[in-house]
GROMACS .gro file of C-alpha atoms in nm:
model
  280
    1MET     CA    1  13.072  10.888   8.011
    2ILE     CA    2  13.043  11.037   8.356
    3SER     CA    3  13.062  10.918   8.710
    4PHE     CA    4  13.030  11.134   9.015
    5LEU     CA    5  13.080  11.116   9.391
    6VAL     CA    6  13.013  11.411   9.617
    7THR     CA    7  13.043  11.456   9.992
    8LEU     CA    8  12.945  11.773  10.172
    9SER     CA    9  13.041  11.944  10.494
   10ALA     CA   10  12.909  12.284  10.600
   11SER     CA   11  13.129  12.571  10.710
   12ALA     CA   12  13.105  12.945  10.759
   13GLN     CA   13  12.946  13.164  10.490
   14ASP     CA   14  12.779  12.862  10.330
   15VAL     CA   15  13.108  12.717  10.206
   16GLN     CA   16  13.081  12.349  10.118
   17THR     CA   17  13.362  12.097  10.079
   18VAL     CA   18  13.305  11.865   9.784
   19GLU     CA   19  13.475  11.570   9.621
   20ALA     CA   20  13.395  11.495   9.260
   21GLU     CA   21  13.497  11.244   8.995
   22TYR     CA   22  13.448  11.288   8.622
   23VAL     CA   23  13.522  11.049   8.336
   24TYR     CA   24  13.570  11.208   7.995
   25GLU     CA   25  13.571  11.026   7.662
   26VAL     CA   26  13.804  11.247   7.459
   27PRO     CA   27  13.718  11.344   7.099
   28GLU     CA   28  13.989  11.269   6.843
   29ASP     CA   29  14.078  11.634   6.779
   30VAL     CA   30  14.133  11.725   7.146
   31SER     CA   31  14.483  11.719   7.296
   32LEU     CA   32  14.561  11.543   7.623
   33SER     CA   33  14.628  11.868   7.811
   34ALA     CA   34  14.299  12.015   7.687
   35ALA     CA   35  14.116  11.694   7.779
   36LYS     CA   36  14.254  11.702   8.134
   37GLN     CA   37  14.146  12.064   8.175
   38THR     CA   38  13.799  11.988   8.036
   39ALA     CA   39  13.753  11.689   8.267
   40LEU     CA   40  13.860  11.897   8.568
   41GLU     CA   41  13.627  12.187   8.487
   42LYS     CA   42  13.332  11.953   8.426
   43ALA     CA   43  13.396  11.784   8.760
   44LYS     CA   44  13.388  12.122   8.932
   45ILE     CA   45  13.073  12.231   8.747
   46ARG     CA   46  12.887  11.913   8.827
   47ALA     CA   47  12.977  11.934   9.196
   48ILE     CA   48  12.840  12.289   9.206
   49ALA     CA   49  12.527  12.198   9.010
   50GLU     CA   50  12.452  11.901   9.236
   51THR     CA   51  12.490  12.120   9.543
   52TYR     CA   52  12.323  12.447   9.443
   53GLY     CA   53  12.137  12.373   9.119
   54THR     CA   54  12.150  12.532   8.775
   55VAL     CA   55  12.019  12.849   8.613
   56VAL     CA   56  11.739  12.779   8.366
   57SER     CA   57  11.746  13.001   8.058
   58GLU     CA   58  11.658  12.985   7.690
   59SER     CA   59  12.024  12.966   7.593
   60ASN     CA   60  12.082  12.649   7.792
   61THR     CA   61  12.092  12.312   7.622
   62VAL     CA   62  12.066  12.113   7.942
   63ARG     CA   63  11.896  11.779   7.876
   64MET     CA   64  11.713  11.607   8.158
   65ALA     CA   65  11.592  11.246   8.146
   66ASN     CA   66  11.397  11.012   8.371
   67ARG     CA   67  11.464  10.642   8.334
   68ASN     CA   68  11.302  10.392   8.565
   69GLY     CA   69  11.230  10.669   8.813
   70ILE     CA   70  11.589  10.798   8.814
   71SER     CA   71  11.647  11.154   8.690
   72SER     CA   72  11.969  11.254   8.519
   73VAL     CA   73  12.114  11.575   8.374
   74ASP     CA   74  12.351  11.605   8.080
   75PHE     CA   75  12.627  11.808   8.248
   76LEU     CA   76  12.831  11.818   7.929
   77SER     CA   77  12.598  12.098   7.817
   78ILE     CA   78  12.626  12.304   8.136
   79SER     CA   79  12.883  12.582   8.153
   80GLY     CA   80  13.022  12.760   8.454
   81SER     CA   81  12.781  13.048   8.400
   82ASP     CA   82  12.480  12.815   8.423
   83VAL     CA   83  12.531  12.703   8.783
   84LYS     CA   84  12.427  12.881   9.100
   85GLY     CA   85  12.759  12.850   9.280
   86GLU     CA   86  13.130  12.895   9.227
   87TRP     CA   87  13.448  12.697   9.293
   88ILE     CA   88  13.665  12.900   9.528
   89GLU     CA   89  13.950  12.668   9.620
   90THR     CA   90  14.107  12.336   9.523
   91ILE     CA   91  14.233  12.174   9.842
   92SER     CA   92  14.411  11.872   9.697
   93GLN     CA   93  14.594  11.800   9.375
   94PRO     CA   94  14.360  11.659   9.107
   95GLU     CA   95  14.421  11.290   9.046
   96TYR     CA   96  14.411  11.182   8.682
   97GLN     CA   97  14.387  10.840   8.522
   98ILE     CA   98  14.451  10.810   8.149
   99VAL     CA   99  14.354  10.489   7.970
  100TYR     CA  100  14.269  10.373   7.620
  101ASN     CA  101  13.948  10.183   7.547
  102GLY     CA  102  14.024  10.050   7.203
  103GLU     CA  103  14.109  10.364   7.006
  104LYS     CA  104  13.925  10.590   7.250
  105LEU     CA  105  14.120  10.800   7.500
  106ILE     CA  106  13.953  10.813   7.842
  107VAL     CA  107  14.056  11.073   8.099
  108SER     CA  108  13.919  11.050   8.452
  109VAL     CA  109  13.982  11.297   8.732
  110LYS     CA  110  13.915  11.318   9.104
  111VAL     CA  111  13.922  11.658   9.271
  112LYS     CA  112  13.842  11.799   9.614
  113GLY     CA  113  13.767  12.162   9.684
  114LYS     CA  114  13.548  12.428   9.839
  115ILE     CA  115  13.247  12.590   9.675
  116ARG     CA  116  12.994  12.853   9.774
  117GLU     CA  117  12.656  12.967   9.651
  118LEU     CA  118  12.653  13.266   9.419
  119ILE     CA  119  12.526  13.584   9.580
  120ALA     CA  120  12.290  13.826   9.409
  121ASN     CA  121  12.538  14.116   9.394
  122GLU     CA  122  12.797  13.942   9.175
  123VAL     CA  123  12.915  14.181   8.904
  124GLU     CA  124  12.843  14.064   8.549
  125PHE     CA  125  13.132  14.220   8.360
  126GLN     CA  126  13.206  14.166   7.991
  127VAL     CA  127  13.543  14.022   7.891
  128LYS     CA  128  13.671  13.894   7.556
  129VAL     CA  129  14.005  13.738   7.467
  130LEU     CA  130  14.117  13.877   7.129
  131ARG     CA  131  14.361  13.739   6.869
  132ASN     CA  132  14.557  13.968   6.634
  133GLY     CA  133  14.305  14.254   6.661
  134THR     CA  134  14.150  14.485   6.920
  135GLU     CA  135  13.787  14.481   6.806
  136ASP     CA  136  13.548  14.231   6.965
  137ARG     CA  137  13.507  14.054   6.630
  138PHE     CA  138  13.858  13.918   6.685
  139GLU     CA  139  13.743  13.716   6.988
  140SER     CA  140  13.903  13.371   6.991
  141GLU     CA  141  14.019  13.095   7.222
  142MET     CA  142  14.240  12.940   6.951
  143PHE     CA  143  14.587  13.088   6.892
  144ASN     CA  144  14.881  13.003   6.670
  145ASN     CA  145  15.245  13.038   6.766
  146GLY     CA  146  15.338  13.409   6.750
  147ASP     CA  147  14.983  13.550   6.759
  148ASP     CA  148  14.921  13.876   6.945
  149LEU     CA  149  14.707  13.866   7.258
  150TYR     CA  150  14.463  14.143   7.352
  151LEU     CA  151  14.173  14.153   7.593
  152SER     CA  152  13.866  14.378   7.606
  153PHE     CA  153  13.685  14.451   7.932
  154THR     CA  154  13.376  14.645   8.039
  155SER     CA  155  13.217  14.659   8.384
  156PRO     CA  156  12.883  14.811   8.488
  157VAL     CA  157  13.049  14.938   8.808
  158ALA     CA  158  13.385  15.088   8.895
  159GLY     CA  159  13.634  14.856   9.056
  160TYR     CA  160  13.971  14.685   9.045
  161LEU     CA  161  14.110  14.428   8.807
  162ALA     CA  162  14.389  14.171   8.779
  163ILE     CA  163  14.459  13.930   8.493
  164TYR     CA  164  14.675  13.617   8.506
  165LEU     CA  165  14.779  13.360   8.248
  166VAL     CA  166  14.849  13.006   8.374
  167ASP     CA  167  15.057  12.807   8.125
  168VAL     CA  168  15.105  12.437   8.058
  169GLY     CA  169  15.392  12.429   8.310
  170ASN     CA  170  15.160  12.558   8.584
  171ASP     CA  171  15.333  12.894   8.609
  172ALA     CA  172  15.099  13.191   8.668
  173THR     CA  173  15.204  13.514   8.495
  174CYS     CA  174  15.055  13.845   8.607
  175ILE     CA  175  14.981  14.032   8.282
  176LEU     CA  176  14.772  14.308   8.444
  177PRO     CA  177  14.855  14.536   8.626
  178TYR     CA  178  15.134  14.624   8.384
  179GLN     CA  179  15.491  14.563   8.496
  180LYS     CA  180  15.573  14.933   8.532
  181GLN     CA  181  15.277  14.991   8.764
  182GLN     CA  182  15.433  14.973   9.106
  183ASP     CA  183  15.121  14.982   9.325
  184GLY     CA  184  15.005  14.630   9.230
  185ILE     CA  185  14.651  14.736   9.144
  186TYR     CA  186  14.457  14.839   8.832
  187ALA     CA  187  14.148  15.058   8.871
  188VAL     CA  188  13.872  15.063   8.606
  189LYS     CA  189  13.579  15.299   8.556
  190ALA     CA  190  13.217  15.197   8.510
  191ASN     CA  191  13.073  15.152   8.159
  192GLN     CA  192  13.403  15.213   7.982
  193ARG     CA  193  13.549  14.968   7.730
  194TYR     CA  194  13.914  14.889   7.793
  195VAL     CA  195  14.152  14.715   7.553
  196PHE     CA  196  14.458  14.579   7.730
  197PHE     CA  197  14.805  14.505   7.586
  198SER     CA  198  14.759  14.754   7.300
  199GLU     CA  199  14.955  15.080   7.300
  200ARG     CA  200  14.734  15.222   7.024
  201ASP     CA  201  14.419  15.179   7.236
  202ALA     CA  202  14.569  15.307   7.561
  203THR     CA  203  14.533  15.662   7.688
  204PRO     CA  204  14.835  15.891   7.631
  205VAL     CA  205  14.917  15.878   8.003
  206GLU     CA  206  14.907  15.497   8.016
  207ARG     CA  207  15.074  15.429   7.680
  208PRO     CA  208  15.432  15.414   7.819
  209LEU     CA  209  15.318  15.152   8.071
  210VAL     CA  210  15.155  14.906   7.831
  211ASP     CA  211  15.302  14.556   7.795
  212SER     CA  212  15.248  14.372   7.465
  213TYR     CA  213  15.223  13.993   7.443
  214ASN     CA  214  15.284  13.730   7.176
  215LEU     CA  215  15.175  13.376   7.258
  216THR     CA  216  15.422  13.095   7.192
  217ALA     CA  217  15.409  12.718   7.236
  218LEU     CA  218  15.682  12.466   7.316
  219TYR     CA  219  15.460  12.171   7.228
  220PRO     CA  220  15.240  12.106   6.922
  221VAL     CA  221  14.928  12.199   7.120
  222GLU     CA  222  14.917  12.371   7.458
  223GLN     CA  223  14.623  12.453   7.684
  224ASN     CA  224  14.654  12.770   7.895
  225GLN     CA  225  14.404  12.950   8.117
  226ILE     CA  226  14.341  13.322   8.153
  227TYR     CA  227  14.200  13.431   8.490
  228VAL     CA  228  14.018  13.765   8.504
  229VAL     CA  229  13.975  13.879   8.865
  230PHE     CA  230  13.747  14.176   8.940
  231SER     CA  231  13.602  14.335   9.251
  232PRO     CA  232  13.435  14.666   9.340
  233GLN     CA  233  13.662  14.656   9.647
  234SER     CA  234  14.032  14.726   9.635
  235PHE     CA  235  14.275  14.432   9.632
  236VAL     CA  236  14.643  14.388   9.541
  237LYS     CA  237  14.794  14.133   9.302
  238ALA     CA  238  14.973  13.825   9.434
  239ALA     CA  239  15.340  13.847   9.532
  240ASP     CA  240  15.558  13.725   9.244
  241ASN     CA  241  15.922  13.698   9.144
  242GLY     CA  242  15.916  13.943   8.856
  243PHE     CA  243  16.200  14.184   8.787
  244GLU     CA  244  16.218  14.464   8.533
  245GLY     CA  245  16.221  14.321   8.182
  246GLN     CA  246  16.109  13.976   8.299
  247LEU     CA  247  15.772  13.810   8.334
  248ARG     CA  248  15.613  13.844   8.678
  249GLN     CA  249  15.546  13.484   8.770
  250LEU     CA  250  15.459  13.263   9.063
  251LYS     CA  251  15.378  12.896   9.085
  252GLY     CA  252  15.025  12.803   8.984
  253ASP     CA  253  14.956  12.648   9.326
  254ASP     CA  254  15.062  12.969   9.501
  255PHE     CA  255  14.841  13.170   9.267
  256GLN     CA  256  14.543  12.949   9.350
  257LYS     CA  257  14.608  12.990   9.723
  258TRP     CA  258  14.622  13.369   9.683
  259LEU     CA  259  14.301  13.366   9.480
  260ALA     CA  260  14.120  13.148   9.733
  261LYS     CA  261  14.217  13.381  10.019
  262CYS     CA  262  14.098  13.685   9.823
  263ARG     CA  263  13.762  13.524   9.747
  264LYS     CA  264  13.709  13.419  10.107
  265ARG     CA  265  13.766  13.776  10.225
  266ASP     CA  266  13.568  13.942   9.946
  267VAL     CA  267  13.224  13.800   9.864
  268ASN     CA  268  13.189  14.057   9.584
  269MET     CA  269  13.493  13.932   9.395
  270THR     CA  270  13.415  13.777   9.057
  271VAL     CA  271  13.654  13.547   8.872
  272LYS     CA  272  13.623  13.426   8.514
  273MET     CA  273  13.854  13.157   8.379
  274ILE     CA  274  13.889  13.147   7.999
  275PRO     CA  275  14.075  12.847   7.849
  276ILE     CA  276  14.285  12.917   7.540
  277THR     CA  277  14.465  12.678   7.306
  278ILE     CA  278  14.799  12.759   7.140
  279ARG     CA  279  14.917  12.558   6.839
  280LYS     CA  280  15.285  12.552   6.743
   0.00000   0.00000   0.00000
């Protein structure tokens, strides 16, 4: 079930302001937090697709229909990589409504934000979230309490990288650069596979700097998001409240504001958000 409302206003650098509404009928095996995140992401994707269109490829399962002269697209089958634009900033808190229709859970969301058309020189880097192993065959978005987290990364060009984890409490933790790196920036070389959070896979020089992570959950099921931020141009991580031996954190809203400012200044910046689920 979907409903959608979009309004547009033009601004500099082809930035559009959009408002979108999405109604999601939640499958039985999906938690409420995961359902809210899914509804929000689908609202964003549909707003972008309606504004800039979608990428047509053999891997897509987009279904189009024409009923009584009205065309429709099944946006449930469109992913963020299939649209020709990107969401750069949320400018108001998403508004959720949660109701039950019989035994069915229905989550609806309204969100307002800014989007822009994708430019041709966006860097297509490779990133995989890994569970309990550092080879790509360990890729997973499902974790159990106490599992080890690793991440592999390869870019076709040299550049700079930051990685954040946003938890169910809307706290954003900077997990790369490592805590002992004082310059707030992590440089990567072109065409080199990196494995982060693993001392064994780090270079001898970097090994003393590596932070290791175990994922834990306070609730039976938690939905977190990992943000991978990359640019060929230098940038510095967001200001946070981390001290030695503690997680470097800032509020999720402050992280989003920092990210939006970075993306406005740097049209070559690429951001990938990977949702992960942690079960207690």
